[in-house]
Coordinates of C-alpha atoms in Angstrom, one line a residue:
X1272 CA 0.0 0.0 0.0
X1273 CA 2.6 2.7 1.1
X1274 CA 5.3 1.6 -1.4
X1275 CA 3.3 1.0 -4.6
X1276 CA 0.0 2.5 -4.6
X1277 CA -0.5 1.4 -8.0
X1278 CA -2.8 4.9 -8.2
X1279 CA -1.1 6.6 -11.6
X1280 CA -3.8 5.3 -14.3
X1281 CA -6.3 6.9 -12.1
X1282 CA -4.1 10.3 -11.6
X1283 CA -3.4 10.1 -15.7
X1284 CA -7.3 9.6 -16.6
X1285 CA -8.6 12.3 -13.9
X1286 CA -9.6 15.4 -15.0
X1287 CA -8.6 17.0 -12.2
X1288 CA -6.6 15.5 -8.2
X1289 CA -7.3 17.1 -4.9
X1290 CA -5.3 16.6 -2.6
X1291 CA -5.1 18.1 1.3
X1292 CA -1.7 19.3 1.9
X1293 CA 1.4 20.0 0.2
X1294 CA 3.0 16.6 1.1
X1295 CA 0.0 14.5 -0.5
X1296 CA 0.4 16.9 -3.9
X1297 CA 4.3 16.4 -3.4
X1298 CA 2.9 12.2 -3.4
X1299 CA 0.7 12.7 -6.8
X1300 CA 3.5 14.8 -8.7
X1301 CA 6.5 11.9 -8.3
X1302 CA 4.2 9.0 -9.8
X1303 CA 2.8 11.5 -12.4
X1304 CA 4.6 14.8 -12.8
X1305 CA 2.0 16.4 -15.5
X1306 CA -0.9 15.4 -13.0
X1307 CA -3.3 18.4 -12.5
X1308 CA -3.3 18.7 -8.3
X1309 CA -5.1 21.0 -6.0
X1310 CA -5.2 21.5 -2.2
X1311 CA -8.3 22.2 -0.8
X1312 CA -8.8 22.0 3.3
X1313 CA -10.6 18.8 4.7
X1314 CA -13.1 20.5 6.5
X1315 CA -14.5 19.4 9.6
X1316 CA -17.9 19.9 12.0
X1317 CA -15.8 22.0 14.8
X1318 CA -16.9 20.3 18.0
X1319 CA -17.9 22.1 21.3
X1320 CA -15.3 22.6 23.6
X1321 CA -16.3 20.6 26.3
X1322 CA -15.1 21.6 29.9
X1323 CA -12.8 18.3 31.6
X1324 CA -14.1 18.2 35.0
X1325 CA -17.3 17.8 33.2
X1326 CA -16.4 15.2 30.7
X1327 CA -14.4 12.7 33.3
X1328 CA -17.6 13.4 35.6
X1329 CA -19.9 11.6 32.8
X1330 CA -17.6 9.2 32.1
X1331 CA -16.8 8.1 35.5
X1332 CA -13.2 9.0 35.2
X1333 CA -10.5 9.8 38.4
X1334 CA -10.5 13.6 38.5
X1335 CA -7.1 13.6 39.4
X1336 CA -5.5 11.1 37.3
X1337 CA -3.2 11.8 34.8
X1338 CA -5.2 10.6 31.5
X1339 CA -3.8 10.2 28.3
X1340 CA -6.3 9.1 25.4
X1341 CA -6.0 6.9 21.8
X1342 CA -9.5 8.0 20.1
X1343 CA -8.9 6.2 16.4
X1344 CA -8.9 3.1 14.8
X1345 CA -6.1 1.1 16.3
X1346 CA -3.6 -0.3 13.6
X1347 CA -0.1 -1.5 13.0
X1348 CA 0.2 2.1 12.0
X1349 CA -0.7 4.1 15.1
X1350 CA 2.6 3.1 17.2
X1351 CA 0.4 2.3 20.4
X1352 CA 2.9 -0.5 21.2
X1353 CA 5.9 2.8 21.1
X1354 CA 3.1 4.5 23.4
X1355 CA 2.7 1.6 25.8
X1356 CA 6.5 1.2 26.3
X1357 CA 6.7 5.3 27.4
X1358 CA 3.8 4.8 29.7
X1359 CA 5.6 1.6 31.2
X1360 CA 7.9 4.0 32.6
X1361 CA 6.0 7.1 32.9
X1362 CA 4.1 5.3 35.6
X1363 CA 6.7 4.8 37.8
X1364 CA 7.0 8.6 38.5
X1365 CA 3.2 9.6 38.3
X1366 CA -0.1 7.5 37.9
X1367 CA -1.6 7.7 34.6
X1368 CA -4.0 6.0 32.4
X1369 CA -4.4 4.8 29.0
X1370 CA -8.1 5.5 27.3
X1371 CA -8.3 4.1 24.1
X1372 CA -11.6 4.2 22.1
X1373 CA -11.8 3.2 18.7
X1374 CA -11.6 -0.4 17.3
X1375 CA -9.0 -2.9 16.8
X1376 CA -7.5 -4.4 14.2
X1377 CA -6.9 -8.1 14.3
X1378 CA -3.0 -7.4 13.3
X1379 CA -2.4 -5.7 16.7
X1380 CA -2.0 -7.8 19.6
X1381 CA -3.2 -5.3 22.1
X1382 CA -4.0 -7.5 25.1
X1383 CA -1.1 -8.7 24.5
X1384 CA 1.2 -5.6 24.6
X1385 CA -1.0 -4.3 27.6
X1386 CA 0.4 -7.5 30.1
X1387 CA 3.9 -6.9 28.2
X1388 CA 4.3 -3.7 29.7
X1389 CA 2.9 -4.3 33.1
X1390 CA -0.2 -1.9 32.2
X1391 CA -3.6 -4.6 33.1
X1392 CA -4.5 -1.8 35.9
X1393 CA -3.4 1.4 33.7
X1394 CA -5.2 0.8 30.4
X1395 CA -9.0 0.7 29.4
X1396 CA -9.8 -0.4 25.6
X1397 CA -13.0 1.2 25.7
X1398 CA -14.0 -0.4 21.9
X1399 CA -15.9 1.0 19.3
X1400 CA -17.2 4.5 20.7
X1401 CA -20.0 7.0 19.3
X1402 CA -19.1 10.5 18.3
X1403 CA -20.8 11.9 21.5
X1404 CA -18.3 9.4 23.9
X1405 CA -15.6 10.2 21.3
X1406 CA -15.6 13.7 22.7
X1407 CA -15.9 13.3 25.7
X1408 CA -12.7 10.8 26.2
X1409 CA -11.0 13.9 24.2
X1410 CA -12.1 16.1 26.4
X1411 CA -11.4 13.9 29.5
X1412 CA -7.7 13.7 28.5
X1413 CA -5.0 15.7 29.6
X1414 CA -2.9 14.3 26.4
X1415 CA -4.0 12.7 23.4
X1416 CA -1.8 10.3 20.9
X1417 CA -2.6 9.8 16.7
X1418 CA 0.8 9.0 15.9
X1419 CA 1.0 6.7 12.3
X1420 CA 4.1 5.7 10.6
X1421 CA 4.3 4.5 7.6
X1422 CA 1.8 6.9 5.8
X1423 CA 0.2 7.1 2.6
X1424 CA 0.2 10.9 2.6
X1425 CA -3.5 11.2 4.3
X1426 CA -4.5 14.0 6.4
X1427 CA -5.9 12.2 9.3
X1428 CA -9.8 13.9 10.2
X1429 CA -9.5 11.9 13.8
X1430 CA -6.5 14.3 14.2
X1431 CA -8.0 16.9 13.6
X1432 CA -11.2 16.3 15.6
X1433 CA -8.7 15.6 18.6
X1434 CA -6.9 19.0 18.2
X1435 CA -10.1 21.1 17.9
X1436 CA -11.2 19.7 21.0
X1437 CA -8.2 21.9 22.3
X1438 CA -6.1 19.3 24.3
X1439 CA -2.4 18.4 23.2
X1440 CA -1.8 16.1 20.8
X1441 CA 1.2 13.9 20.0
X1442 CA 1.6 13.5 16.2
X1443 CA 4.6 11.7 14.1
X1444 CA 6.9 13.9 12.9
X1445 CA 6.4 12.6 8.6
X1446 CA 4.2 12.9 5.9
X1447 CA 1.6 15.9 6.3
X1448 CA 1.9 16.0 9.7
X1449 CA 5.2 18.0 9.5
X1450 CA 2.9 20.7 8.0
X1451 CA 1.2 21.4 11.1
X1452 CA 2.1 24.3 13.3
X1453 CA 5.1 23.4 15.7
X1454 CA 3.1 25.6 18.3
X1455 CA -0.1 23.4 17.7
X1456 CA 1.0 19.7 18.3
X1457 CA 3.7 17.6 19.4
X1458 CA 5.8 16.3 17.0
X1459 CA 7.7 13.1 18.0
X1460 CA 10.3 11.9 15.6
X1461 CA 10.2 8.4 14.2
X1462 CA 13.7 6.8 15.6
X1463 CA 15.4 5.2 17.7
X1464 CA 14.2 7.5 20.7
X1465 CA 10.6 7.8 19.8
X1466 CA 9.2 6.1 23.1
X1467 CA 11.7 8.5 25.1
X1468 CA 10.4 11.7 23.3
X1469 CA 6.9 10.7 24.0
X1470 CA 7.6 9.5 27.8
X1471 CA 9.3 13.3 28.0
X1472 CA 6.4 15.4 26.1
X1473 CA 3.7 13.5 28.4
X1474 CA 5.7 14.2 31.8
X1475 CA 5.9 18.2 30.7
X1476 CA 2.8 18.3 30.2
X1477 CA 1.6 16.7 33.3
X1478 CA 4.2 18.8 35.4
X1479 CA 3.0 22.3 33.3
X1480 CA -0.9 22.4 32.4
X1481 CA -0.7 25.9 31.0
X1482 CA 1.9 24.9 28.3
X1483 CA -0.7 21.8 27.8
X1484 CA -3.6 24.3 27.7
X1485 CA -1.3 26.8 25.3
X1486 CA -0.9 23.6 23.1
X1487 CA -4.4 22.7 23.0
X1488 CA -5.7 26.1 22.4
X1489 CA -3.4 26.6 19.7
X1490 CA -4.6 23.4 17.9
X1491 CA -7.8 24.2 17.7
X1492 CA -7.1 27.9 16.4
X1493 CA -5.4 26.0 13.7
X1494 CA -8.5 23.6 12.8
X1495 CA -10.7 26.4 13.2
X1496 CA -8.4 28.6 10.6
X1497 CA -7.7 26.0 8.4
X1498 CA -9.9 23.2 8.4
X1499 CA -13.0 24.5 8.6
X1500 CA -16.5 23.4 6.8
X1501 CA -16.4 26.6 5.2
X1502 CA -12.7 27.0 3.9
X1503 CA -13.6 23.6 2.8
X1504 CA -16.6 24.7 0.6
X1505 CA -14.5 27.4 -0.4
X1506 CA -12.1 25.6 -1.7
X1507 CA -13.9 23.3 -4.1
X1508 CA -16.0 26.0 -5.2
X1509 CA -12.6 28.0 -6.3
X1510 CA -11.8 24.5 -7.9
X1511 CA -14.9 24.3 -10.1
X1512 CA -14.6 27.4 -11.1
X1513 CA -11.3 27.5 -12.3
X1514 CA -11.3 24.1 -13.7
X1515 CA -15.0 23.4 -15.2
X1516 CA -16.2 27.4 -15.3
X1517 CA -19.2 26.6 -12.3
X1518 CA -20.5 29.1 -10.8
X1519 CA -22.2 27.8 -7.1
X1520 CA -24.3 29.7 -5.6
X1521 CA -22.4 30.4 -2.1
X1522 CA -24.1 28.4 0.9
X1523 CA -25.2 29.1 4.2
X1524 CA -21.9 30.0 6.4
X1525 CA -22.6 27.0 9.4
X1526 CA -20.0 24.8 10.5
X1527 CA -22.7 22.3 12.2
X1528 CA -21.1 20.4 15.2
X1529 CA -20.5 23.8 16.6
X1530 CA -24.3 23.8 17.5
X1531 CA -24.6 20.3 19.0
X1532 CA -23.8 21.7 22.8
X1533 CA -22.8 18.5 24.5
X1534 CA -22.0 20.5 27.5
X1535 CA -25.6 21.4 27.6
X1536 CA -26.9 17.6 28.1
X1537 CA -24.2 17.1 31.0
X1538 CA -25.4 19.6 33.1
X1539 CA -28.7 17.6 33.4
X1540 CA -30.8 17.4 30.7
X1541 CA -29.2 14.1 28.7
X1542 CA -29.3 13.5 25.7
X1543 CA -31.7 12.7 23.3
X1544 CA -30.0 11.3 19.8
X1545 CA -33.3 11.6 17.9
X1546 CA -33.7 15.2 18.7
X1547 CA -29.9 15.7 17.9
X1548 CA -30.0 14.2 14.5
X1549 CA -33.2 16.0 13.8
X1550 CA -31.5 19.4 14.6
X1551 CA -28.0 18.2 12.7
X1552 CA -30.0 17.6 9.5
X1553 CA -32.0 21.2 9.5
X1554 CA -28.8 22.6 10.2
X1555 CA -27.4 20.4 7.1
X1556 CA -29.8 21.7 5.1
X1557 CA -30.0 25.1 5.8
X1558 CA -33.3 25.3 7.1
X1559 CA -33.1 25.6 10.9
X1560 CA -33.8 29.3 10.8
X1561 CA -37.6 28.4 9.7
X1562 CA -39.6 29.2 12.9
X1563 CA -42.2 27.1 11.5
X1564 CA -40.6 23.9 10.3
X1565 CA -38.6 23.8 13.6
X1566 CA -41.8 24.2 15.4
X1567 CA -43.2 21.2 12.9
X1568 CA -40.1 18.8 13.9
X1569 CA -40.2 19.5 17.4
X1570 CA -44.2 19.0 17.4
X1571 CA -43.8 15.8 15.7
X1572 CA -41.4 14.7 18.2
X1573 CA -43.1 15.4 21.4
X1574 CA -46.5 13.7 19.8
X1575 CA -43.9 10.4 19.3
X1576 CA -43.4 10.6 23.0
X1577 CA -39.6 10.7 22.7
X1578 CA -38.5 13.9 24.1
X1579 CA -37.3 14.4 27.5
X1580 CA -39.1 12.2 30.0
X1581 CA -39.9 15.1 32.8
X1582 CA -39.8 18.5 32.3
X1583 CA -39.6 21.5 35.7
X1584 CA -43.1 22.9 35.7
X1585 CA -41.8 26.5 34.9
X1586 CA -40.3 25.3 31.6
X1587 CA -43.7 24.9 29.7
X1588 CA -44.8 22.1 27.2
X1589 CA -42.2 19.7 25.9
X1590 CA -43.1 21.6 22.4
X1591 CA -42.2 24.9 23.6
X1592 CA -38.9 23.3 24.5
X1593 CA -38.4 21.0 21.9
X1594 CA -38.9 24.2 19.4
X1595 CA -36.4 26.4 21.4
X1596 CA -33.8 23.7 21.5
X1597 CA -34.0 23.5 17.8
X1598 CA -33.5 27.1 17.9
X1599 CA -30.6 27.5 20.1
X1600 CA -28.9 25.0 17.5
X1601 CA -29.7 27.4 14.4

């Protein structure tokens, strides 16, 4: 896969290749150097920052606990057997934990590395997580890992959910990633001293929170700058203009996720994923300014009896709330 993608009859017969950083171009141009390539930002929903006490409070989590956090797939590629070594020894100076949500290929031995390293009481494979749990382990952590080696020249979108949720992040110094902002992740370097770099970025962090919360803040400046929905939109409709002569009408300026307020449903009201997904897609579509439809969604909610199961007397009918939630997340 890394060594011969085998991609350059697609590249020759494509009309056009976008790419999402310079290094990926840099990967198009040396199989074919006539190919026509464009960068254009990812884009990503820009999740609510969501505050840590709260997060570990939902999740059940030590509020004093050192945390570090693995939220992606977990691969031969994602060096969590380098990151189990460092916390092997990290431990002996401070108590940590390992969080890692996402699922697991059947080429890593995880259980496996986990007794290796002494780390059965340090480390919870949490599985498979949904996007609301996702965030909250993010948020829960006071460092986060997506380091990959070899790569294929991807920009990783788990990467950059994990820096807009403003926490540090340790990346591989390679591929795109050396494109990122040196004041906006931490780049470990993929030799011989790669679990010692990582054992030493996790302890300064743990011994100096504000240069963890400068870190974290100035990831998710970066996201917000670069990776938007909207510079994303942008982007490809600069590319069809230039390269097909479209004109698109320019959309509604919403970067979605912003809107879903998950710190809202942990101060008491849960969370209702029905009601969420019904506000996501208005938002999708541009319509959740309509007083009326919003009123019609939230109506035909509460009638299915799957709102919120009690409601304070003072708040009125579930529709009144219902409609004014889907408000708040226009």
């Amino acid at each position: 896969l890394f060594d011969y993608p085998l991609t350059e009859d697609l590249i020759e017969r494509a009309l056009h290749v976008v790419v999402h950083s310079e290094f990926a171009r840099s990967c198009v141009l040396e199989l074919v150097p006539d190919a026509r390539v464009s960068i254009v930002p990812m884009g990503i929903r820009l999740p609510p920052v969501i505050e840590q006490k709260a997060a570990r409070k939902a999740l059940d989590l030590d509020p004093d606990i050192f945390i570090v956090a693995s939220v992606t797939l977990v691969n031969p590629h994602k060096r969590l057997d380098v990151v189990l070594r460092s916390l092997s020894r990290l431990r002996r100076r401070r108590p940590v934990q390992l969080l890692i949500a996402g699922n697991v290929s059947p080429n890593v031995p995880l259980d496996r590395w986990i007794a290796l390293y002494g780390l059965t009481n340090f480390v919870e494979p949490l599985g498979y997580v949904d996007d609301r749990t996702a965030r909250l382990v993010a948020a829960a952590a006071d460092a986060l890992v997506n380091l990959r080696f070899p790569t294929a020249g991807e920009t990783s979108a788990s990467l950059l959910r994990l820096m807009a949720a403003a926490r540090p992040v340790l990346v591989s110094d390679t591929g795109s990633f050396q494109e990122l902002p040196d004041d906006a992740v931490a780049k470990v370097p993929v030799d011989a001293c790669e679990a010692e770099t990582i054992e030493a970025y996790l302890d300064a962090f743990a011994g100096e929170m504000a240069l963890a919360d400068r870190l974290g803040r100035n990831a998710r400046n970066y996201v917000e700058r670069e990776h938007s929905l909207n510079r994303m939109v942008a982007g490809y409709a600069e590319l069809f203009r230039e390269v097909m002569g479209l004109a698109l009408d320019e959309p509604p300026a919403v970067d979605c996720a912003e809107e879903l307020q998950l710190e809202r449903s942990l101060r008491g009201h849960g969370t209702n994923e029905l009601i969420e997904s019904a506000a996501i897609a208005l938002l999708e579509l541009g319509l959740a300014g309509h007083a009326r439809l919003s009123g019609e969604v939230a109506r035909a909610i509460a009638e299915l009896g799957v709102g919120p199961d009690k409601m304070d007397a003072d708040e009125g009918s579930v529709y009144d709330v219902e409609k004014e939630r889907m408000h708040e997340r226009g």
